[in-house]
Amino acid sequence: MSQIPDLAGTQRDAAAGLRPLALPRVIAYALPAIPLAALTLPLYILVPTFYTETLGLSLASVGFALLVVRIFDAINDPLIGWAADRFRPRFGRRRTLFAISLPLTAVSAFMLFWPPEGVSTAWLMGWGLMLSLGYTAALIPFSAWGAELATDYNGRSRIAGWREALTLTGTLIAIALPFAIGFEQADGMHGLAALGVAVLIGLPLLGGIAVFATPEPQEYSRIRVDFRAGFGHLVRNKPFVRLIAAFFLNGLANGIPATLFLYFVSDRLGLPDARGPLLFFYFLCAIAGVPLATWAARRFGKHRAWCYAMLVACAAFAPAPLLPEGSLVAFAIICAITGVLLGFDLVLPPAIQADVIDVDTAASGEQRSGVYFAAWSLATKLSLAGGVGIVFPLLAGFGFDPAANAGEMQGLTALAVAYAWAPIAAKLASIAIMWNFPLDEAAQTSLRSDIEGTRTAR
């Protein structure tokens, strides 16, 4: 262990950790969430569909390629998280690493979203790996940055709320643009290619605004903890272990229907022309859920508000496999309810994550948000990978083939059950873990008093 001196940049921006951040700065910080979100949804929903249905790659090969990408994430997530905490340039450890990551992320997205004709699985895997590296190097410091810009219980919900509202805005763009242009053809400027161009331009632009307009947060580290001691603090952080287990299960519950959404609407409900509008409507409702989530967090506490939202989502998903073909209105109602509740899933877990980092900071003496958000990022990607690497091969085994014009009844039944009922089981397990979560507003306030009081006494 070693002592850590205050950095000049940290001292300049120290006020960021001591008083609420002004709204224009909060918005400036949140702006890169728009192009970053435009990467998340296509990679798990549009890219598999485009590479299988339009480019003609097999479902199993696409699932395998994306699973390899997520295994690669298992390696680079902790490495980048470690670097994000140890990398201390004068310009700021969060802002600098984030800025460095932007060119690789933008170029990789462009190449993955606009592949040449006759593309192979190797192209998908290669550029998927590059995008994974760039995206992780952007997301981890970006998330840690946001967690450190506020130190109070409700202030973190405010920052997470703005970030996730713009995340949903980017998601809506990622839906509207490809479907408006169309991505049924492999040549020319198809919808996925247009999205790649938008990311290529928008990510460096909005990322640059965030870097120059948002302060580097105050660092509360007193010492540097070596790897062995740091890992020990992480696994002994019981609130974090509970939170990440619940988050993984809920991420799996969200990742499976997200991956299967287009197939369910097109093949099970027989509404291929409604895929884009329904998906847009779903995420539009999620934007309405963001302010509702921040209100519920203040009213009930973050963890209880999240549990209530997951319970309602289970009830809303339950009838989905029983819907007859052509049930547009009924499924739109399900999309509206679960869309609003998605706002809770996006805002509340990251706000709670910022609180559990305080447990580690108080115990270890080092503020290691990068390591924690690396574990968070890995849990996110592994849960989403389950929707691709596990569900796709299982559906193929049951005879579901999206490249065929008509699926076997057994395959369509398996699709419906995987889409709606499998996620319910995962959400119920997540609720059981989080219901009596120990870190509420009073406990978090006490932790911050210990952390900031210790620093003041130095």
Coordinates of C-alpha atoms in Angstrom, one line a residue, residues 15-382:
A15 CA -16.1 21.4 -5.5
A16 CA -17.7 18.8 -7.8
G17 CA -17.7 16.4 -4.9
L18 CA -18.9 18.9 -2.3
R19 CA -22.0 20.6 -3.8
P20 CA -24.6 19.5 -6.3
L21 CA -23.4 19.7 -9.9
A22 CA -25.1 22.4 -12.0
L23 CA -27.7 21.1 -14.4
P24 CA -25.8 22.2 -17.6
R25 CA -22.8 20.3 -16.4
V26 CA -24.9 17.2 -15.6
I27 CA -26.3 17.3 -19.1
A28 CA -22.9 17.8 -20.7
Y29 CA -21.7 14.8 -18.8
A30 CA -24.7 12.7 -19.9
L31 CA -24.5 13.7 -23.7
P32 CA -22.1 10.8 -24.7
A33 CA -24.8 8.4 -23.5
I34 CA -26.7 9.0 -26.7
P35 CA -24.1 7.5 -29.2
L36 CA -23.0 4.9 -26.6
A37 CA -26.6 3.7 -26.4
A38 CA -26.7 3.6 -30.1
L39 CA -24.1 0.9 -29.8
T40 CA -25.8 -1.2 -27.2
L41 CA -29.1 -2.0 -28.8
P42 CA -27.9 -2.7 -32.3
L43 CA -25.2 -5.1 -31.1
Y44 CA -27.7 -7.3 -29.3
I45 CA -30.9 -6.9 -31.4
L46 CA -30.2 -5.5 -34.9
V47 CA -26.8 -6.9 -35.6
P48 CA -27.8 -10.6 -35.0
T49 CA -30.9 -10.0 -37.1
F50 CA -29.0 -8.3 -39.9
Y51 CA -26.2 -10.8 -40.1
T52 CA -28.5 -13.8 -40.1
E53 CA -31.6 -12.6 -42.1
T54 CA -29.9 -10.2 -44.5
L55 CA -26.4 -11.4 -44.9
G56 CA -27.4 -15.1 -44.5
L57 CA -25.0 -16.2 -41.8
S58 CA -26.3 -19.1 -39.6
L59 CA -27.9 -18.4 -36.3
A60 CA -25.4 -20.7 -34.5
S61 CA -22.4 -19.0 -36.0
V62 CA -23.6 -15.5 -35.2
G63 CA -24.4 -16.6 -31.6
F64 CA -20.9 -18.2 -31.3
A65 CA -19.2 -15.1 -32.7
L66 CA -21.0 -12.8 -30.2
L67 CA -20.3 -15.2 -27.4
V68 CA -16.6 -15.0 -28.2
V69 CA -16.8 -11.3 -28.0
R70 CA -18.3 -11.5 -24.5
I71 CA -15.7 -13.9 -23.4
F72 CA -13.1 -11.4 -24.5
D73 CA -15.0 -8.9 -22.3
A74 CA -14.3 -11.1 -19.4
I75 CA -10.6 -10.4 -19.9
N76 CA -10.6 -6.8 -20.8
D77 CA -13.2 -5.5 -18.3
P78 CA -11.1 -6.1 -15.1
L79 CA -7.9 -4.9 -16.8
I80 CA -9.6 -1.6 -18.0
G81 CA -11.2 -1.2 -14.6
W82 CA -7.9 -1.5 -12.9
A83 CA -6.3 0.9 -15.3
A84 CA -9.1 3.4 -14.8
D85 CA -8.3 3.6 -11.1
R86 CA -4.5 3.6 -11.4
F87 CA -4.2 5.9 -14.4
R88 CA -3.7 9.4 -12.9
P89 CA -2.8 12.0 -15.6
R90 CA -3.1 15.7 -14.6
F91 CA -6.1 16.2 -16.9
G92 CA -8.1 13.7 -14.8
R93 CA -8.1 9.9 -14.6
R94 CA -11.8 9.5 -15.7
R95 CA -11.8 12.1 -18.5
T96 CA -8.5 11.1 -20.1
L97 CA -9.1 7.4 -20.5
F98 CA -12.6 8.2 -21.8
A99 CA -11.3 10.6 -24.4
I100 CA -8.6 8.1 -25.5
S101 CA -11.2 5.4 -26.1
L102 CA -13.5 7.4 -28.4
P103 CA -11.7 7.0 -31.8
L104 CA -11.4 3.2 -31.6
T105 CA -15.0 2.9 -30.5
A106 CA -16.4 5.1 -33.3
V107 CA -14.4 3.4 -36.1
S108 CA -15.1 -0.1 -34.9
A109 CA -18.9 0.6 -34.8
F110 CA -18.8 2.0 -38.3
M111 CA -17.0 -1.1 -39.7
L112 CA -19.3 -3.5 -37.8
F113 CA -22.5 -1.7 -38.9
W114 CA -21.5 -1.3 -42.5
P115 CA -20.0 -4.7 -43.6
P116 CA -19.1 -5.4 -47.2
E117 CA -21.2 -7.9 -49.2
G118 CA -20.2 -11.5 -48.8
V119 CA -19.0 -10.9 -45.2
S120 CA -18.0 -13.9 -43.1
T121 CA -18.3 -14.6 -39.4
A122 CA -14.7 -13.6 -39.0
W123 CA -15.6 -10.0 -39.9
L124 CA -18.4 -10.0 -37.3
M125 CA -16.0 -11.5 -34.7
G126 CA -13.0 -9.3 -35.5
W127 CA -14.8 -5.9 -35.5
G128 CA -16.9 -7.1 -32.6
L129 CA -13.8 -7.6 -30.6
M130 CA -12.5 -4.2 -31.5
L131 CA -15.8 -2.5 -30.6
S132 CA -15.8 -4.4 -27.3
L133 CA -12.4 -3.1 -26.4
G134 CA -13.2 0.5 -27.3
Y135 CA -16.7 0.4 -25.8
T136 CA -15.4 -1.0 -22.5
A137 CA -12.6 1.6 -22.4
A138 CA -15.2 4.3 -22.8
L139 CA -18.0 2.9 -20.6
I140 CA -16.1 2.1 -17.4
P141 CA -14.5 5.5 -16.9
F142 CA -17.7 7.2 -18.0
S143 CA -19.7 5.2 -15.4
A144 CA -17.2 5.8 -12.7
W145 CA -17.1 9.5 -13.5
G146 CA -20.8 9.8 -13.1
A147 CA -20.8 7.8 -9.8
E148 CA -18.2 10.2 -8.4
L149 CA -19.8 13.5 -9.5
A150 CA -22.3 13.2 -6.6
T151 CA -21.7 11.9 -3.1
D152 CA -25.2 12.0 -1.7
Y153 CA -27.9 9.3 -1.9
N154 CA -30.4 11.2 -4.0
G155 CA -27.9 13.2 -6.0
R156 CA -26.6 10.0 -7.5
S157 CA -30.1 9.1 -8.7
R158 CA -30.3 12.6 -10.3
I159 CA -27.2 12.1 -12.3
A160 CA -28.1 8.5 -13.2
G161 CA -31.5 9.7 -14.3
W162 CA -30.2 12.3 -16.7
R163 CA -27.7 9.8 -18.1
E164 CA -30.2 7.1 -18.6
A165 CA -32.8 9.5 -20.1
L166 CA -30.2 10.4 -22.8
T167 CA -29.3 6.7 -23.1
L168 CA -32.9 6.0 -24.0
T169 CA -32.8 8.9 -26.4
G170 CA -29.9 7.3 -28.1
T171 CA -31.7 4.0 -28.1
L172 CA -34.7 5.6 -29.8
I173 CA -32.4 6.9 -32.5
A174 CA -30.8 3.5 -32.9
I175 CA -34.3 2.1 -33.5
A176 CA -35.8 4.8 -35.7
L177 CA -32.9 5.3 -38.0
P178 CA -32.4 1.7 -39.2
F179 CA -36.1 1.0 -39.5
A180 CA -36.8 4.2 -41.2
I181 CA -34.2 3.5 -43.9
G182 CA -34.5 -0.3 -43.8
F183 CA -31.9 -2.9 -43.4
E184 CA -33.2 -5.7 -45.6
Q185 CA -30.6 -5.1 -48.3
A186 CA -26.9 -5.7 -47.8
D187 CA -25.6 -3.1 -50.3
G188 CA -25.7 0.7 -50.3
M189 CA -26.7 2.9 -47.4
H190 CA -28.9 0.6 -45.4
G191 CA -30.3 1.5 -42.0
L192 CA -27.5 -0.1 -39.9
A193 CA -24.9 1.6 -42.1
A194 CA -26.5 5.0 -41.4
L195 CA -26.3 4.3 -37.7
G196 CA -22.6 3.5 -38.1
V197 CA -22.1 6.9 -39.8
A198 CA -24.0 8.7 -37.0
V199 CA -21.9 7.0 -34.3
L200 CA -18.7 7.8 -36.2
I201 CA -19.5 11.5 -36.1
G202 CA -21.6 11.8 -32.9
L203 CA -19.4 9.9 -30.4
P204 CA -16.3 12.0 -30.7
L205 CA -18.3 15.2 -30.9
L206 CA -20.5 14.6 -27.8
G207 CA -17.7 12.9 -26.0
G208 CA -15.5 16.0 -26.5
I209 CA -18.2 18.2 -25.0
A210 CA -18.4 16.0 -21.9
V211 CA -14.6 16.0 -21.5
F212 CA -14.2 19.7 -21.7
A213 CA -17.4 20.9 -19.9
T214 CA -17.7 18.4 -17.0
P215 CA -15.2 18.5 -14.1
E216 CA -13.1 15.7 -12.8
P217 CA -14.6 14.6 -9.5
Q218 CA -12.8 14.8 -6.2
E219 CA -10.9 11.6 -5.4
Y220 CA -11.2 10.4 -1.8
S221 CA -8.4 7.8 -1.9
R222 CA -5.9 7.9 1.0
I223 CA -3.8 4.9 -0.1
R224 CA -3.3 2.5 -3.0
V225 CA -4.4 -1.0 -2.3
D226 CA -2.5 -3.9 -4.0
F227 CA -4.4 -6.4 -6.1
R228 CA -4.7 -9.1 -3.5
A229 CA -6.0 -6.8 -0.8
G230 CA -8.3 -5.0 -3.2
F231 CA -9.8 -8.3 -4.4
G232 CA -10.4 -9.2 -0.8
H233 CA -12.2 -6.0 -0.1
L234 CA -14.4 -6.5 -3.1
V235 CA -15.5 -10.0 -2.3
R236 CA -16.1 -9.1 1.4
N237 CA -18.3 -6.1 0.3
K238 CA -21.6 -7.9 1.0
P239 CA -23.9 -5.2 -0.4
F240 CA -21.9 -5.3 -3.6
V241 CA -22.0 -9.1 -3.9
R242 CA -25.8 -9.0 -3.4
L243 CA -26.3 -6.2 -5.8
I244 CA -24.3 -7.6 -8.6
A245 CA -25.9 -11.0 -8.3
A246 CA -29.3 -9.4 -8.5
F247 CA -28.2 -7.2 -11.3
F248 CA -26.9 -10.2 -13.3
L249 CA -30.1 -12.1 -12.9
N250 CA -32.2 -9.1 -13.9
G251 CA -29.9 -8.3 -16.8
L252 CA -30.4 -11.9 -18.0
A253 CA -34.1 -11.4 -17.6
N254 CA -33.9 -8.2 -19.8
G255 CA -31.3 -9.5 -22.2
I256 CA -33.3 -12.6 -23.3
P257 CA -36.4 -10.7 -24.5
A258 CA -34.3 -7.9 -25.9
T259 CA -32.4 -10.4 -28.1
L260 CA -35.6 -12.2 -29.1
F261 CA -37.9 -9.2 -29.5
L262 CA -37.7 -8.9 -33.3
Y263 CA -38.1 -12.7 -33.8
F264 CA -41.1 -12.9 -31.3
V265 CA -43.0 -10.0 -33.0
S266 CA -42.3 -11.2 -36.5
D267 CA -42.5 -15.0 -36.3
R268 CA -44.6 -15.7 -33.2
L269 CA -47.1 -12.8 -33.5
G270 CA -46.9 -12.5 -37.3
L271 CA -46.4 -8.7 -37.2
P272 CA -43.1 -8.1 -39.1
D273 CA -44.2 -4.5 -40.1
A274 CA -44.8 -3.7 -36.4
R275 CA -41.3 -4.6 -35.2
G276 CA -39.8 -1.1 -35.5
P277 CA -42.8 0.9 -34.2
L278 CA -43.3 -1.5 -31.2
L279 CA -39.6 -1.3 -30.3
F280 CA -39.6 2.5 -30.6
F281 CA -42.8 2.6 -28.5
Y282 CA -41.2 0.4 -25.8
F283 CA -38.2 2.7 -25.3
L284 CA -40.3 5.8 -25.6
C285 CA -42.3 4.5 -22.6
A286 CA -39.0 3.9 -20.8
I287 CA -38.1 7.6 -21.0
A288 CA -41.4 8.2 -19.1
G289 CA -40.2 5.7 -16.5
V290 CA -37.0 7.6 -15.7
P291 CA -38.6 10.5 -13.6
L292 CA -41.0 8.0 -12.1
A293 CA -38.0 5.9 -11.0
T294 CA -36.2 8.9 -9.4
W295 CA -39.5 9.8 -7.6
A296 CA -40.0 6.3 -6.3
A297 CA -36.4 6.1 -5.1
R298 CA -37.0 9.2 -2.9
R299 CA -40.3 7.8 -1.7
F300 CA -39.5 4.2 -1.0
G301 CA -35.7 3.9 -1.2
K302 CA -33.8 2.7 -4.3
H303 CA -33.8 -1.0 -3.6
R304 CA -37.5 -1.3 -2.7
A305 CA -38.5 0.9 -5.7
W306 CA -36.5 -1.4 -8.0
C307 CA -38.1 -4.6 -6.4
Y308 CA -41.6 -3.2 -6.9
A309 CA -40.8 -2.4 -10.5
M310 CA -39.5 -6.0 -11.2
L311 CA -42.7 -7.5 -9.6
V312 CA -44.9 -5.5 -11.9
A313 CA -42.8 -6.4 -14.9
C314 CA -43.2 -10.1 -14.0
A315 CA -47.0 -9.7 -14.0
A316 CA -46.9 -7.9 -17.3
F317 CA -44.8 -10.5 -19.0
A318 CA -46.8 -13.5 -17.9
P319 CA -49.5 -13.5 -20.6
A320 CA -47.2 -12.8 -23.5
P321 CA -46.7 -16.4 -24.7
L322 CA -50.4 -17.0 -24.6
L323 CA -51.2 -14.1 -27.1
P324 CA -52.7 -15.3 -30.4
E325 CA -51.2 -14.4 -33.7
G326 CA -51.9 -10.8 -34.7
S327 CA -52.4 -9.5 -31.1
L328 CA -51.0 -6.0 -31.8
V329 CA -52.9 -4.0 -29.2
A330 CA -52.5 -6.5 -26.4
F331 CA -48.7 -6.7 -27.0
A332 CA -48.5 -2.9 -27.3
I333 CA -49.9 -2.7 -23.8
I334 CA -47.3 -5.2 -22.5
C335 CA -44.6 -3.1 -24.2
A336 CA -46.0 0.1 -22.6
I337 CA -45.9 -1.3 -19.0
T338 CA -42.6 -3.1 -19.3
G339 CA -41.1 -0.1 -21.1
V340 CA -42.0 2.3 -18.2
L341 CA -40.4 -0.3 -15.8
L342 CA -37.3 -0.4 -17.9
G343 CA -36.6 3.1 -16.7
F344 CA -36.3 1.7 -13.2
D345 CA -33.9 -0.9 -14.4
L346 CA -31.7 1.7 -16.0
V347 CA -31.7 4.3 -13.3
L348 CA -31.8 2.5 -9.9
P349 CA -29.2 -0.2 -10.1
P350 CA -26.3 2.1 -11.1
A351 CA -27.3 4.6 -8.4
I352 CA -27.2 1.8 -5.8
Q353 CA -23.9 0.7 -7.3
A354 CA -22.4 4.1 -6.5
D355 CA -23.5 3.6 -2.9
V356 CA -21.9 0.2 -2.5
I357 CA -18.6 1.6 -3.7
D358 CA -18.7 3.8 -0.6
V359 CA -18.5 0.6 1.5
D360 CA -15.2 -0.3 -0.2
T361 CA -13.8 3.2 0.0
A362 CA -14.5 3.4 3.7
A363 CA -13.0 0.0 4.3
S364 CA -10.0 0.0 2.0
G365 CA -9.0 3.7 1.9
E366 CA -8.9 3.8 -1.9
Q367 CA -11.7 5.0 -4.2
R368 CA -11.9 2.2 -6.7
S369 CA -15.0 3.1 -8.8
G370 CA -13.3 1.8 -12.0
V371 CA -12.8 -1.7 -10.6
Y372 CA -16.4 -1.9 -9.4
F373 CA -17.8 -0.6 -12.7
A374 CA -15.6 -3.1 -14.5
A375 CA -17.3 -5.9 -12.6
W376 CA -20.6 -4.2 -13.3
S377 CA -19.9 -4.0 -17.0
L378 CA -18.8 -7.6 -17.1
A379 CA -22.0 -8.7 -15.3
T380 CA -24.0 -6.7 -17.9
K381 CA -22.3 -8.2 -20.9
L382 CA -22.4 -11.8 -19.5

